[in-house]
CSV table of C-alpha atoms and ligand atoms in Angstrom, one decimal:
chain,number,residue,atom,x,y,z
A,14,MET,CA,7.1,33.5,7.6
A,15,LYS,CA,3.4,34.4,9.0
A,16,ALA,CA,2.7,34.1,12.0
A,17,LEU,CA,-0.4,34.6,14.2
A,18,GLN,CA,0.2,37.2,16.9
A,19,LEU,CA,-1.0,39.3,19.3
A,20,THR,CA,-0.7,42.7,18.8
A,21,ALA,CA,-2.3,44.5,20.8
A,22,TRP,CA,-4.3,44.0,24.2
A,23,GLN,CA,-8.4,43.5,23.8
A,24,GLN,CA,-8.4,42.6,20.6
A,25,GLY,CA,-8.3,39.1,18.3
A,26,PRO,CA,-4.6,38.1,16.8
A,27,GLU,CA,-3.6,39.6,13.9
A,28,LEU,CA,-1.9,37.6,10.9
A,29,VAL,CA,1.5,39.0,10.2
A,30,ASP,CA,5.0,38.4,8.3
A,31,VAL,CA,7.7,37.9,10.8
A,32,PRO,CA,12.0,37.0,9.6
A,33,GLU,CA,12.1,33.3,10.0
A,34,PRO,CA,14.3,32.7,13.7
A,35,GLU,CA,18.1,31.5,13.9
A,36,PRO,CA,18.9,29.7,16.3
A,37,GLY,CA,21.7,31.4,18.9
A,38,PRO,CA,23.9,29.8,21.6
A,39,GLY,CA,21.7,26.7,23.4
A,40,GLU,CA,18.8,27.4,21.1
A,41,VAL,CA,17.0,25.3,18.7
A,42,VAL,CA,14.3,26.3,15.7
A,43,ILE,CA,11.6,24.0,15.3
A,44,LYS,CA,9.1,23.5,11.9
A,45,VAL,CA,6.1,23.6,13.7
A,46,GLY,CA,3.6,20.2,12.7
A,47,GLY,CA,0.9,21.6,14.6
A,48,ALA,CA,-0.1,23.9,17.5
A,49,GLY,CA,-3.1,23.7,19.8
A,50,ALA,CA,-5.8,26.6,20.2
A,51,CYS,CA,-6.1,26.7,24.2
A,52,HIS,CA,-9.3,28.2,25.8
A,53,SER,CA,-6.9,30.1,27.8
A,54,ASP,CA,-5.3,32.0,24.6
A,55,LEU,CA,-9.4,33.4,24.6
A,56,HIS,CA,-8.4,34.7,27.9
A,57,VAL,CA,-5.2,36.1,27.6
A,58,MET,CA,-6.7,38.5,24.6
A,59,GLU,CA,-9.3,40.0,26.9
A,60,TRP,CA,-6.9,40.5,29.9
A,61,PRO,CA,-6.2,44.8,30.0
A,62,PRO,CA,-3.0,46.0,29.2
A,63,GLY,CA,-0.7,46.4,32.2
A,64,LEU,CA,-2.8,43.1,33.7
A,65,LEU,CA,0.8,41.4,32.7
A,66,ASP,CA,4.4,42.7,31.6
A,67,TRP,CA,4.5,40.4,29.0
A,68,LYS,CA,6.0,42.6,25.6
A,69,LEU,CA,3.6,42.7,22.7
A,70,PRO,CA,3.6,41.5,20.0
A,71,PHE,CA,3.9,37.9,20.3
A,72,THR,CA,3.0,34.7,18.5
A,73,LEU,CA,0.5,32.9,19.9
A,74,GLY,CA,0.7,29.0,20.2
A,75,HIS,CA,1.8,27.5,23.7
A,76,GLU,CA,1.0,23.7,22.5
A,77,THR,CA,3.4,23.3,20.0
A,78,ALA,CA,5.5,20.1,18.3
A,79,GLY,CA,7.7,19.9,15.1
A,80,TRP,CA,10.8,18.8,14.2
A,81,VAL,CA,14.4,19.9,14.9
A,82,HIS,CA,14.9,22.4,12.3
A,83,ALA,CA,18.2,24.2,13.3
A,84,ILE,CA,20.7,23.8,16.8
A,85,GLY,CA,22.4,26.2,17.9
A,86,SER,CA,25.8,26.0,19.4
A,87,GLY,CA,26.2,24.2,22.4
A,88,VAL,CA,23.4,21.9,22.2
A,89,ASP,CA,23.6,18.4,21.9
A,90,GLY,CA,21.2,15.0,22.5
A,91,LEU,CA,18.9,16.6,19.2
A,92,ARG,CA,19.4,15.8,15.7
A,93,GLU,CA,17.9,17.5,13.0
A,94,GLY,CA,14.5,16.5,11.8
A,95,ASP,CA,13.6,14.8,15.4
A,96,ALA,CA,10.3,15.1,16.4
A,97,VAL,CA,9.8,17.2,19.0
A,98,LEU,CA,7.1,18.4,21.8
A,99,VAL,CA,7.6,21.9,23.6
A,100,TYR,CA,7.1,22.0,27.1
A,101,GLY,CA,5.1,25.2,27.5
A,102,PRO,CA,5.6,26.9,31.2
A,103,TRP,CA,9.5,28.2,31.0
A,104,GLY,CA,11.1,29.0,34.1
A,105,ASP,CA,14.5,30.3,35.4
A,106,GLY,CA,15.9,26.7,35.4
A,107,ARG,CA,17.9,27.9,38.3
A,108,CYS,CA,15.3,27.9,41.1
A,109,ARG,CA,14.9,24.6,43.3
A,110,THR,CA,11.4,24.1,41.6
A,111,CYS,CA,13.3,24.5,38.4
A,112,ARG,CA,15.4,22.2,39.2
A,113,LEU,CA,12.5,19.6,40.1
A,114,GLY,CA,11.2,19.7,36.4
A,115,SER,CA,8.2,21.8,37.7
A,116,GLU,CA,9.0,25.4,36.1
A,117,ASN,CA,5.6,26.0,35.9
A,118,TYR,CA,6.1,27.1,39.7
A,119,CYS,CA,9.2,29.0,39.0
A,120,GLU,CA,10.2,30.6,42.3
A,121,HIS,CA,11.5,33.8,40.0
A,122,ALA,CA,8.0,33.7,37.1
A,123,SER,CA,7.0,36.9,38.0
A,124,GLU,CA,10.7,38.4,37.6
A,125,LEU,CA,10.9,36.9,33.7
A,126,GLY,CA,8.5,39.3,32.0
A,127,ALA,CA,7.0,36.2,29.8
A,128,ALA,CA,5.3,32.6,31.2
A,129,GLY,CA,6.7,30.8,28.1
A,130,GLY,CA,6.4,30.8,24.4
A,131,GLY,CA,2.9,31.7,23.1
A,132,LEU,CA,2.4,33.4,26.5
A,133,GLY,CA,4.6,36.4,26.3
A,134,ARG,CA,7.3,35.0,24.0
A,135,ASP,CA,6.9,33.5,20.4
A,136,GLY,CA,5.3,30.8,20.2
A,137,GLY,CA,4.4,27.9,17.6
A,138,MET,CA,1.5,29.6,15.4
A,139,ALA,CA,4.0,30.4,13.0
A,140,GLU,CA,6.0,28.4,10.3
A,141,TYR,CA,9.0,27.9,12.3
A,142,MET,CA,9.2,28.1,16.2
A,143,LEU,CA,12.4,29.5,18.3
A,144,VAL,CA,13.0,27.5,21.2
A,145,PRO,CA,15.3,29.2,24.1
A,146,ARG,CA,16.4,26.3,25.8
A,147,ALA,CA,16.9,22.8,24.5
A,148,ARG,CA,15.4,21.3,28.2
A,149,TRP,CA,11.6,22.6,26.6
A,150,LEU,CA,12.0,20.2,24.0
A,151,VAL,CA,10.5,16.5,24.7
A,152,PRO,CA,11.7,13.8,22.3
A,153,ILE,CA,7.5,12.0,21.0
A,154,GLY,CA,9.3,9.2,18.9
A,155,ASP,CA,6.9,8.3,16.2
A,156,LEU,CA,3.7,10.5,17.2
A,157,ASP,CA,2.7,12.5,15.2
A,158,PRO,CA,3.5,16.2,15.9
A,159,VAL,CA,-0.3,17.6,14.7
A,160,GLU,CA,-1.7,15.1,17.2
A,161,ALA,CA,0.8,15.4,20.0
A,162,ALA,CA,0.7,19.2,19.8
A,163,PRO,CA,-2.1,19.4,22.5
A,164,LEU,CA,-0.4,17.0,25.0
A,165,ALA,CA,1.8,20.0,26.1
A,166,ASP,CA,-1.2,21.6,28.0
A,167,ALA,CA,-4.6,19.6,27.6
A,168,GLY,CA,-2.5,16.3,28.3
A,169,LEU,CA,-0.2,17.5,30.3
A,170,THR,CA,-2.5,20.3,32.6
A,171,PRO,CA,-5.3,17.2,33.9
A,172,TYR,CA,-2.4,15.0,33.9
A,173,HIS,CA,-0.9,16.5,37.0
A,174,ALA,CA,-4.0,17.8,38.7
A,175,ILE,CA,-5.1,14.1,38.5
A,176,LYS,CA,-1.6,12.6,39.7
A,177,ARG,CA,-2.0,14.9,42.9
A,178,SER,CA,-4.7,13.7,44.0
A,179,LEU,CA,-4.0,9.7,43.1
A,180,HIS,CA,-3.8,8.6,46.5
A,181,LEU,CA,-7.7,8.9,46.7
A,182,LEU,CA,-8.7,7.0,44.3
A,183,GLY,CA,-8.8,3.8,44.9
A,184,PRO,CA,-11.1,0.8,44.1
A,185,GLY,CA,-15.0,2.2,44.6
A,186,SER,CA,-13.7,6.1,44.3
A,187,THR,CA,-15.2,8.7,41.9
A,188,VAL,CA,-14.1,11.4,39.8
A,189,VAL,CA,-16.3,14.1,38.9
A,190,VAL,CA,-14.9,16.4,35.9
A,191,ILE,CA,-16.6,19.4,35.1
A,192,GLY,CA,-16.3,20.8,31.3
A,193,VAL,CA,-15.7,18.3,28.3
A,194,GLY,CA,-13.2,20.2,26.6
A,195,GLY,CA,-9.9,19.9,25.5
A,196,LEU,CA,-8.2,19.4,29.1
A,197,GLY,CA,-11.9,17.6,30.4
A,198,HIS,CA,-11.9,15.0,27.3
A,199,ALA,CA,-8.3,14.2,28.2
A,200,ALA,CA,-8.9,14.1,31.8
A,201,ILE,CA,-11.4,11.7,31.6
A,202,GLN,CA,-9.3,9.2,29.6
A,203,LEU,CA,-6.3,10.0,32.2
A,204,VAL,CA,-8.7,8.7,34.9
A,205,LYS,CA,-9.4,5.4,33.7
A,206,ALA,CA,-5.2,4.9,32.6
A,207,LEU,CA,-4.2,5.6,36.2
A,208,SER,CA,-6.9,4.4,38.4
A,209,PRO,CA,-10.2,2.3,38.8
A,210,ALA,CA,-12.1,5.5,40.1
A,211,ARG,CA,-15.2,6.2,38.1
A,212,VAL,CA,-15.6,8.8,36.3
A,213,VAL,CA,-18.7,11.4,36.0
A,214,ALA,CA,-18.7,14.2,33.3
A,215,VAL,CA,-20.8,17.0,33.5
A,216,ASP,CA,-21.3,19.9,30.4
A,217,LEU,CA,-23.8,21.7,29.1
A,218,ALA,CA,-23.7,20.7,25.6
A,219,GLU,CA,-25.1,17.0,24.8
A,220,ALA,CA,-22.5,16.3,22.0
A,221,LYS,CA,-19.9,16.5,24.5
A,222,LEU,CA,-21.3,14.3,27.2
A,223,ASP,CA,-21.9,11.9,24.5
A,224,LEU,CA,-18.4,12.4,23.7
A,225,ALA,CA,-17.3,11.8,27.3
A,226,ARG,CA,-19.3,8.2,27.5
A,227,ARG,CA,-17.7,7.3,24.4
A,228,LEU,CA,-14.2,8.1,25.8
A,229,GLY,CA,-15.3,5.8,28.7
A,230,ALA,CA,-16.9,8.2,31.4
A,231,ASP,CA,-19.2,6.4,33.8
A,232,LEU,CA,-21.8,9.1,33.7
A,233,ALA,CA,-22.4,11.8,31.6
A,234,LEU,CA,-24.6,14.4,33.1
A,235,PRO,CA,-26.0,18.0,31.9
A,236,SER,CA,-25.3,20.5,34.4
A,237,ASP,CA,-28.9,21.3,35.6
A,238,ASP,CA,-30.4,21.3,39.3
A,239,GLU,CA,-30.5,17.8,39.4
A,240,ALA,CA,-26.6,17.2,39.0
A,241,VAL,CA,-26.0,17.3,42.5
A,242,GLY,CA,-28.5,15.1,43.8
A,243,THR,CA,-27.7,12.0,40.9
A,244,ILE,CA,-24.0,12.3,42.2
A,245,ARG,CA,-24.5,12.2,45.3
A,246,GLY,CA,-26.6,9.7,44.9
A,247,TYR,CA,-24.4,7.6,42.3
A,248,THR,CA,-21.9,7.6,44.8
A,249,GLY,CA,-24.0,6.5,47.7
A,250,GLY,CA,-24.1,9.9,49.8
A,251,ARG,CA,-20.6,10.3,50.1
A,252,GLY,CA,-19.8,12.6,47.4
A,253,ALA,CA,-16.7,12.2,44.6
A,254,GLU,CA,-12.8,12.2,46.1
A,255,VAL,CA,-12.0,14.1,43.5
A,256,VAL,CA,-13.7,17.1,41.7
A,257,LEU,CA,-11.7,18.7,38.7
A,258,ASP,CA,-13.5,21.9,37.9
A,259,LEU,CA,-12.0,22.8,34.0
A,260,VAL,CA,-14.4,25.6,33.8
A,261,GLY,CA,-13.8,28.0,36.7
A,262,SER,CA,-16.9,29.5,36.8
A,263,ASP,CA,-19.5,30.5,40.0
A,264,PRO,CA,-21.6,27.5,38.7
A,265,THR,CA,-19.0,24.9,38.1
A,266,LEU,CA,-17.2,26.1,41.5
A,267,ALA,CA,-20.6,26.1,43.4
A,268,LEU,CA,-21.4,22.6,41.7
A,269,GLY,CA,-17.6,21.3,42.3
A,270,ALA,CA,-18.0,22.3,46.5
A,271,LYS,CA,-21.5,20.4,46.4
A,272,VAL,CA,-20.1,17.6,45.2
A,273,ALA,CA,-16.9,16.9,47.0
A,274,SER,CA,-16.7,14.5,49.5
A,275,VAL,CA,-15.1,14.2,52.9
A,276,ASN,CA,-11.3,14.6,52.4
A,277,GLY,CA,-11.7,15.3,49.0
A,278,HIS,CA,-10.1,17.1,46.7
A,279,LEU,CA,-12.0,20.0,44.9
A,280,THR,CA,-8.9,20.9,42.3
A,281,VAL,CA,-9.8,24.3,40.1
A,282,VAL,CA,-8.2,24.2,36.6
A,283,GLY,CA,-10.3,26.9,34.6
A,284,LEU,CA,-10.0,30.1,34.6
A,285,GLY,CA,-13.3,30.7,34.3
A,286,GLY,CA,-13.1,34.1,37.1
A,287,GLY,CA,-15.6,32.2,39.2
A,288,ARG,CA,-15.7,32.5,43.2
A,289,LEU,CA,-16.5,30.5,45.5
A,290,GLU,CA,-17.6,31.4,48.9
A,291,PHE,CA,-15.8,30.4,52.1
A,292,SER,CA,-17.1,29.4,55.7
A,293,PHE,CA,-16.5,26.6,58.3
A,294,PHE,CA,-19.8,24.7,56.3
A,295,ALA,CA,-19.4,25.6,52.8
A,296,LEU,CA,-17.2,22.1,52.1
A,297,PRO,CA,-17.4,18.9,53.6
A,298,TYR,CA,-15.0,18.1,56.4
A,299,GLU,CA,-11.0,17.9,55.4
A,300,CYS,CA,-12.0,18.9,51.4
A,301,SER,CA,-8.9,20.7,49.9
A,302,VAL,CA,-9.4,23.6,47.2
A,303,ALA,CA,-6.7,23.8,45.0
A,304,THR,CA,-5.5,25.4,41.7
A,305,THR,CA,-3.4,24.0,39.7
A,306,TYR,CA,-1.0,25.5,36.7
A,307,TRP,CA,0.4,22.3,34.4
A,308,GLY,CA,2.7,20.1,35.0
A,309,SER,CA,6.4,19.6,35.3
A,310,VAL,CA,8.8,18.1,32.3
A,311,THR,CA,8.7,15.0,33.6
A,312,GLU,CA,5.3,14.4,34.3
A,313,LEU,CA,4.9,15.8,30.4
A,314,MET,CA,7.3,12.4,29.4
A,315,GLU,CA,4.6,10.2,31.4
A,316,VAL,CA,2.1,11.6,28.9
A,317,VAL,CA,3.7,11.5,25.9
A,318,GLU,CA,4.5,7.8,26.9
A,319,LEU,CA,0.7,7.3,27.7
A,320,ALA,CA,0.1,8.6,24.2
A,321,ARG,CA,2.2,6.5,22.2
A,322,LEU,CA,0.7,3.4,24.3
A,323,GLY,CA,-2.5,5.0,23.0
A,324,LYS,CA,-3.9,5.5,26.4
A,325,LEU,CA,-4.5,9.1,25.7
A,326,VAL,CA,-5.8,10.2,22.4
A,327,ILE,CA,-6.5,14.2,21.7
A,328,GLN,CA,-9.5,14.4,19.6
A,329,THR,CA,-7.9,16.8,17.3
A,330,HIS,CA,-9.3,19.2,14.6
A,331,ARG,CA,-7.1,20.8,12.1
A,332,PHE,CA,-7.1,24.4,11.0
A,333,PRO,CA,-4.4,26.2,8.4
A,334,LEU,CA,-2.6,29.1,9.8
A,335,SER,CA,-5.0,31.4,8.1
A,336,GLU,CA,-8.2,29.9,9.6
A,337,ALA,CA,-7.1,30.4,13.1
A,338,THR,CA,-9.2,32.8,14.0
A,339,ALA,CA,-12.5,30.7,13.1
A,340,ALA,CA,-11.1,28.1,15.6
A,341,TYR,CA,-10.8,30.7,18.1
A,342,GLN,CA,-14.2,31.4,17.4
A,343,ARG,CA,-15.5,27.9,17.5
A,344,MET,CA,-13.9,27.4,20.9
A,345,ARG,CA,-15.2,30.8,21.7
A,346,GLU,CA,-19.1,29.3,21.0
A,347,GLY,CA,-18.5,26.0,22.4
A,348,SER,CA,-19.2,24.3,18.9
A,349,LEU,CA,-15.5,22.2,19.0
A,350,GLU,CA,-14.8,18.9,20.1
A,351,GLY,CA,-11.7,18.3,21.4
A,352,ARG,CA,-8.5,20.4,20.5
A,353,ALA,CA,-8.3,22.9,17.4
A,354,VAL,CA,-4.6,22.2,16.4
A,355,ILE,CA,-3.5,25.3,13.8
A,356,VAL,CA,-1.3,23.5,10.9
A,357,PRO,CA,0.9,26.5,9.7
B,30,FEH,C1,-2.0,29.8,29.9
B,30,FEH,C2,-2.0,30.9,30.5
B,30,FEH,C3,-2.4,31.6,31.6
B,30,FEH,C4,-2.6,30.4,32.4
B,30,FEH,C5,-3.4,29.1,32.7
B,30,FEH,C6,-2.6,28.8,30.9
B,30,FEH,C7,-3.3,27.3,30.7
B,30,FEH,O1,-3.4,27.3,29.4
B,30,FEH,C8,-2.0,26.6,31.4
B,30,FEH,O2,-2.9,25.3,31.2
B,31,ZN,ZN1,-3.7,26.0,27.6
């Protein structure tokens, strides 16, 4: 079968021929319906050799959904043809955080040699994907796997970031969403589905601001010199209780620090590599800054429920496997609205 693999660090991926996987004990092979192309793949491709102990090559694609194709011995509760979504961050399954369902924060992550399928192990940009543990599969019922695939990261990651701050989001509160890409366009819908907070979306591209308005943002602003003043005015001078920075560059972190409120949360999800200078007066009093990474498997089940209710709809653009590199190029240029899904 064909697979889009990362074969060398700091190079683009290659479409190669690999054998079809067969499930061993405890494993499941899925027929891939779709695999989302994520901005973090672009960062992974740019990382220098030796930064991570992941072995090359591996198949890209850490947002994958499809149908159960073959089931290894010892796996129960699944039937061939079941539609499933693959939970992305693969932990050891034994430590305390993994047993709480938060394999994204596995206590032994640094010893595992990979972060998940498409992140050091073979992912979903191929006709079939081997899932080494059945616990990483979440049933999606009658959702279309192509539409559902991005829920695994573009849905789950902002969902977790919002849920950890939900106690701040009462009536009259505001969430600033910086970056209306794959995660950002989901974040707008998720804030609206989970809370009465108002959403201010910020992006450089007018087309993405239009998308933000269509998805329910109360205000959509270009990321320019006026953004801070406008957001401060919109919030009566108070600032936003929650800022979700889905970019993570120097300017977006600086913007986030200027528009967050006293007691607020500035949550950095984007891998933009920016720095935020810290001093006593850098942030409003008692404003916390945190990074987040994916979410738990039970949160992914909740995200699937929201999608089944029609409260979270990922805007998808389908690309065949042979055009996956074009999809990444469009993402690099910033000319994609929503999520590219590779359909093998
Ligand atoms: C993937 C790999 C490394 C860092 C972050 C990610 C994200 O896509 C998870 O949200
Ligand atoms: Zn991702």
